[in-house]
Short mmCIF file of C-alpha atoms and ligand atoms in Angstrom, two decimals:
data_model
loop_
_atom_site.label_atom_id
_atom_site.label_comp_id
_atom_site.label_asym_id
_atom_site.label_seq_id
_atom_site.Cartn_x
_atom_site.Cartn_y
_atom_site.Cartn_z
CA MET A 1 0.18 0.13 -0.05
CA SER A 2 1.36 3.45 -0.76
CA ASN A 3 2.16 5.87 2.08
CA ALA A 4 -0.51 8.39 2.89
CA VAL A 5 2.19 11.24 2.98
CA LYS A 6 5.25 10.53 0.60
CA ILE A 7 8.88 11.62 1.24
CA SER A 8 11.16 12.63 -1.70
CA PRO A 9 14.88 13.23 -0.36
CA SER A 10 16.51 15.82 -2.48
CA ILE A 11 20.17 14.77 -3.46
CA MET A 12 21.10 18.44 -3.48
CA SER A 13 22.15 17.72 0.11
CA ALA A 14 23.53 14.30 -0.63
CA ASP A 15 27.17 13.73 -0.95
CA LEU A 16 27.62 13.51 -4.80
CA ALA A 17 30.98 11.79 -4.36
CA TYR A 18 29.02 8.99 -2.44
CA LEU A 19 25.92 9.16 -4.33
CA ALA A 20 25.22 5.35 -4.52
CA ARG A 21 25.65 5.06 -0.86
CA ASP A 22 23.34 7.99 0.04
CA LEU A 23 20.58 6.54 -2.30
CA HIS A 24 20.92 3.23 -0.62
CA ALA A 25 20.62 5.10 2.68
CA VAL A 26 17.01 6.46 1.85
CA ARG A 27 15.73 3.33 -0.06
CA ASN A 28 12.55 3.72 2.27
CA ALA A 29 11.87 6.82 0.66
CA ASP A 30 8.96 7.18 -1.93
CA TYR A 31 10.84 9.19 -4.41
CA ILE A 32 14.12 10.59 -5.03
CA HIS A 33 14.05 14.32 -5.72
CA ILE A 34 16.69 15.51 -8.26
CA ASP A 35 16.95 19.29 -8.72
CA VAL A 36 18.12 20.32 -12.27
CA ILE A 37 19.11 23.82 -12.47
CA ASP A 38 20.51 25.58 -15.46
CA GLY A 39 21.90 28.86 -13.96
CA GLN A 40 19.27 30.71 -16.01
CA PHE A 41 15.92 30.08 -14.78
CA ALA A 42 17.40 29.85 -10.99
CA PRO A 43 20.66 30.97 -9.42
CA ASN A 44 22.63 27.56 -9.31
CA LEU A 45 24.17 25.07 -11.74
CA THR A 46 23.50 21.62 -10.42
CA TYR A 47 23.55 18.42 -12.72
CA GLY A 48 21.65 17.02 -15.64
CA VAL A 49 21.00 14.04 -17.65
CA PRO A 50 23.97 11.91 -16.69
CA VAL A 51 23.14 12.24 -13.03
CA VAL A 52 19.64 11.30 -13.56
CA ALA A 53 20.70 8.23 -15.34
CA ALA A 54 23.20 7.43 -12.69
CA CYS A 55 20.48 7.61 -10.13
CA LYS A 56 18.29 5.22 -12.23
CA ARG A 57 21.15 2.57 -12.14
CA ALA A 58 21.66 2.99 -8.38
CA THR A 59 18.20 2.86 -6.81
CA ASP A 60 14.81 1.31 -7.43
CA VAL A 61 13.04 4.13 -5.75
CA PRO A 62 11.12 6.35 -8.43
CA LEU A 63 12.79 9.51 -9.70
CA ASP A 64 11.10 12.91 -9.09
CA VAL A 65 12.96 15.13 -11.46
CA HIS A 66 12.48 18.90 -10.66
CA LEU A 67 13.32 20.93 -13.50
CA MET A 68 14.52 24.52 -12.81
CA ILE A 69 15.35 25.19 -16.29
CA ASP A 70 14.24 27.75 -19.07
CA ASN A 71 12.42 26.20 -21.86
CA PRO A 72 11.53 22.86 -20.38
CA ASP A 73 9.20 22.15 -23.59
CA ASP A 74 12.45 21.58 -25.36
CA HIS A 75 14.59 19.51 -22.77
CA ALA A 76 11.99 17.27 -20.80
CA ASP A 77 12.28 14.36 -23.19
CA TRP A 78 16.00 14.08 -22.26
CA PHE A 79 15.04 13.37 -18.71
CA VAL A 80 12.41 10.76 -19.61
CA ASP A 81 15.11 8.87 -21.73
CA ALA A 82 17.24 9.04 -18.67
CA GLY A 83 14.94 7.29 -16.33
CA ALA A 84 12.72 10.12 -14.75
CA ASP A 85 9.31 8.74 -13.34
CA LEU A 86 7.94 12.00 -12.36
CA ILE A 87 8.96 15.27 -14.04
CA THR A 88 7.74 18.73 -12.65
CA PHE A 89 8.47 21.90 -14.58
CA HIS A 90 7.89 25.64 -13.63
CA ILE A 91 4.76 27.17 -14.97
CA GLU A 92 6.90 30.18 -15.10
CA ALA A 93 9.29 28.97 -17.57
CA ALA A 94 7.29 26.68 -19.98
CA ARG A 95 5.96 28.05 -23.16
CA HIS A 96 3.04 25.53 -23.58
CA ALA A 97 2.53 23.85 -20.20
CA HIS A 98 -0.58 22.14 -21.35
CA ARG A 99 1.19 20.72 -24.47
CA LEU A 100 4.16 19.59 -22.32
CA LEU A 101 2.01 17.79 -19.78
CA ALA A 102 0.12 15.92 -22.52
CA HIS A 103 3.55 15.05 -24.19
CA LEU A 104 5.01 13.73 -20.80
CA HIS A 105 1.86 11.80 -20.25
CA ASP A 106 2.18 10.10 -23.83
CA ARG A 107 5.79 9.33 -22.97
CA GLY A 108 4.64 7.17 -20.05
CA VAL A 109 5.73 9.43 -17.10
CA LYS A 110 3.84 11.36 -14.33
CA ALA A 111 3.98 15.01 -14.93
CA GLY A 112 3.41 18.14 -12.83
CA VAL A 113 3.83 21.84 -12.52
CA VAL A 114 5.59 23.98 -10.06
CA LEU A 115 4.88 27.53 -8.62
CA ASN A 116 7.58 29.69 -7.28
CA PRO A 117 6.66 31.66 -4.17
CA ALA A 118 5.74 34.80 -5.96
CA THR A 119 3.35 32.98 -8.41
CA PRO A 120 -0.33 32.86 -7.39
CA VAL A 121 -2.22 29.49 -7.33
CA CYS A 122 -4.90 31.03 -9.92
CA MET A 123 -2.22 30.36 -12.54
CA LEU A 124 -3.32 26.72 -12.26
CA GLU A 125 -6.81 27.17 -13.00
CA SER A 126 -6.74 26.00 -16.69
CA ILE A 127 -4.55 23.05 -16.17
CA ILE A 128 -5.47 21.71 -12.74
CA GLU A 129 -7.23 18.78 -14.34
CA ASP A 130 -4.21 17.71 -16.23
CA VAL A 131 -1.54 17.36 -13.67
CA ASP A 132 -0.43 14.30 -11.63
CA VAL A 133 1.31 16.54 -9.39
CA VAL A 134 1.24 20.44 -8.19
CA MET A 135 4.26 21.36 -6.59
CA LEU A 136 4.59 24.62 -4.40
CA MET A 137 7.92 26.13 -3.89
CA SER A 138 8.22 27.13 0.01
CA VAL A 139 11.52 28.70 -0.64
CA ASN A 140 12.99 30.46 -3.73
CA PRO A 141 14.44 27.96 -6.14
CA GLY A 142 18.16 27.44 -6.16
CA PHE A 143 19.64 26.23 -3.05
CA GLY A 144 19.09 23.83 -0.11
CA GLY A 145 18.84 24.62 3.52
CA GLN A 146 16.76 27.84 3.11
CA SER A 147 13.92 28.82 5.68
CA PHE A 148 10.39 27.80 4.82
CA ILE A 149 8.30 30.84 3.75
CA GLU A 150 5.26 30.84 5.93
CA GLY A 151 3.00 32.49 3.33
CA THR A 152 3.15 28.94 1.81
CA TYR A 153 0.12 27.93 4.02
CA ALA A 154 -2.38 30.30 2.61
CA LYS A 155 -1.25 29.09 -0.95
CA LEU A 156 -1.73 25.36 0.18
CA ASN A 157 -5.25 26.31 1.52
CA GLN A 158 -6.04 27.82 -1.94
CA LEU A 159 -4.58 24.86 -3.78
CA VAL A 160 -6.76 22.46 -1.78
CA ALA A 161 -9.79 24.45 -2.47
CA LEU A 162 -8.98 24.68 -6.19
CA CYS A 163 -8.66 21.01 -6.47
CA ARG A 164 -11.96 20.56 -4.50
CA GLU A 165 -13.67 22.78 -6.83
CA HIS A 166 -12.57 20.80 -9.90
CA ASP A 167 -12.94 17.43 -8.13
CA VAL A 168 -9.40 16.38 -8.76
CA HIS A 169 -6.85 14.90 -6.45
CA PRO A 170 -3.32 15.65 -7.85
CA LEU A 171 -0.43 15.13 -5.24
CA ILE A 172 0.33 18.29 -3.54
CA GLU A 173 4.22 18.51 -3.38
CA LEU A 174 6.14 20.91 -1.19
CA ASP A 175 9.73 21.83 -1.78
CA GLY A 176 11.91 23.92 0.59
CA GLY A 177 12.47 24.20 4.30
CA VAL A 178 10.53 20.99 5.21
CA SER A 179 11.73 19.53 8.48
CA VAL A 180 10.70 17.70 11.54
CA SER A 181 9.60 21.02 12.82
CA ASN A 182 6.90 21.57 10.27
CA ALA A 183 6.20 18.13 8.72
CA ALA A 184 3.01 17.74 10.63
CA GLU A 185 1.69 21.19 9.90
CA VAL A 186 2.26 21.03 6.12
CA ALA A 187 0.65 17.59 5.99
CA ALA A 188 -2.35 18.84 7.83
CA ALA A 189 -2.53 21.90 5.38
CA GLY A 190 -2.83 19.30 2.43
CA ALA A 191 0.77 18.69 1.22
CA ASP A 192 1.11 14.90 0.62
CA LEU A 193 4.56 14.64 -1.06
CA LEU A 194 7.27 16.23 0.93
CA VAL A 195 10.69 17.13 -0.48
CA ALA A 196 13.41 17.10 2.11
CA GLY A 197 17.03 17.94 1.50
CA SER A 198 19.07 19.11 4.42
CA ALA A 199 16.49 17.48 6.86
CA VAL A 200 17.41 13.99 5.38
CA PHE A 201 20.97 14.15 4.32
CA GLY A 202 22.05 16.43 7.03
CA ALA A 203 20.76 14.10 9.79
CA ALA A 204 23.03 11.45 11.20
CA ASP A 205 20.88 8.93 9.97
CA PRO A 206 19.19 9.75 6.77
CA HIS A 207 17.10 6.41 6.78
CA ARG A 208 15.61 7.22 10.04
CA ALA A 209 15.19 10.92 9.10
CA VAL A 210 12.87 9.62 6.00
CA ALA A 211 10.95 7.34 8.45
CA GLU A 212 10.59 10.18 11.03
CA LEU A 213 9.23 12.77 8.72
CA ARG A 214 6.72 10.31 7.12
CA ALA A 215 5.42 9.43 10.70
CA LEU A 216 5.35 13.14 11.78
CA ALA A 217 3.60 14.09 8.58
CA GLU A 218 0.92 11.11 8.78
CA SER A 219 0.36 11.92 12.37
CA GLY A 220 -0.45 15.63 11.34
CA LEU A 221 -2.65 14.41 8.60
CA SER A 222 -4.70 11.99 10.74
CA LYS A 223 -5.11 14.74 13.33
CA ALA A 224 -6.40 17.27 10.54
CA GLY A 225 -8.79 14.58 9.41
CA ALA A 226 -9.99 13.67 13.04
C1 DX5 B 1 15.46 24.26 -3.94
C2 DX5 B 1 15.36 22.84 -4.35
C3 DX5 B 1 15.05 22.02 -3.24
C4 DX5 B 1 16.02 21.86 -2.01
C5 DX5 B 1 15.34 21.83 -1.01
O1 DX5 B 1 15.72 25.18 -5.30
O2 DX5 B 1 14.32 22.77 -5.32
O3 DX5 B 1 14.61 20.88 -3.62
O4 DX5 B 1 17.00 20.76 -2.37
O5 DX5 B 1 16.23 21.79 0.17
P1 DX5 B 1 15.91 21.86 1.64
O6 DX5 B 1 15.00 20.68 2.13
O7 DX5 B 1 17.20 21.63 2.39
O8 DX5 B 1 15.19 23.27 1.82
ZN1 ZN B 2 13.51 20.69 -5.77
#
């Protein structure tokens, strides 16, 4: 049975020199989050297709590829070919988000869109029925270890309301500043796929950190439903 709240450790905070070791440590995760940044869309240059392919060889956990790149329309296929299971791209960067979502579905992967902290939830109005995942950035994209932006809770509420209005149930993914101190609250507010970089790979025991985040989130969720 799949977990009620899913955890996606971000390898941005892993030790790339020991990537296979770190991926093995988090084999209890639901996804592996891979932040692809091109130095244009967001201020960092991380890694690309070869690292996604390397993760595919090193783990059986599905790969959640977060494209922080300009023009994902022209480059998303590379990441499907490399083994991505879920691809999210920024609504601010896509030229034809609707077409790209349909294309990714045709290619057999899950597909979703991401909103930066400054982008309003109403941008999703016309495509909410076409996504498997909506990801809200709870930090500005670019780096691990930043503080959670509290205004994200209001956006989560708006997103949950929009999904209800359309009677759809995409996974609601949250990226940035998620830790043991807020996992229960964000899950109670509707997030059901939590990205965690520093909170997992910065912990003494990343395997235990994944389990702990999931347990806290699921307890927050059941309290919210009670
Ligand atoms: C930021 C990335 C995040 C980052 C999260 O641009 O999209 O996925 O790794 O890191 P933490 O969990 O440390 O905030
Ligand atoms: Zn990310």
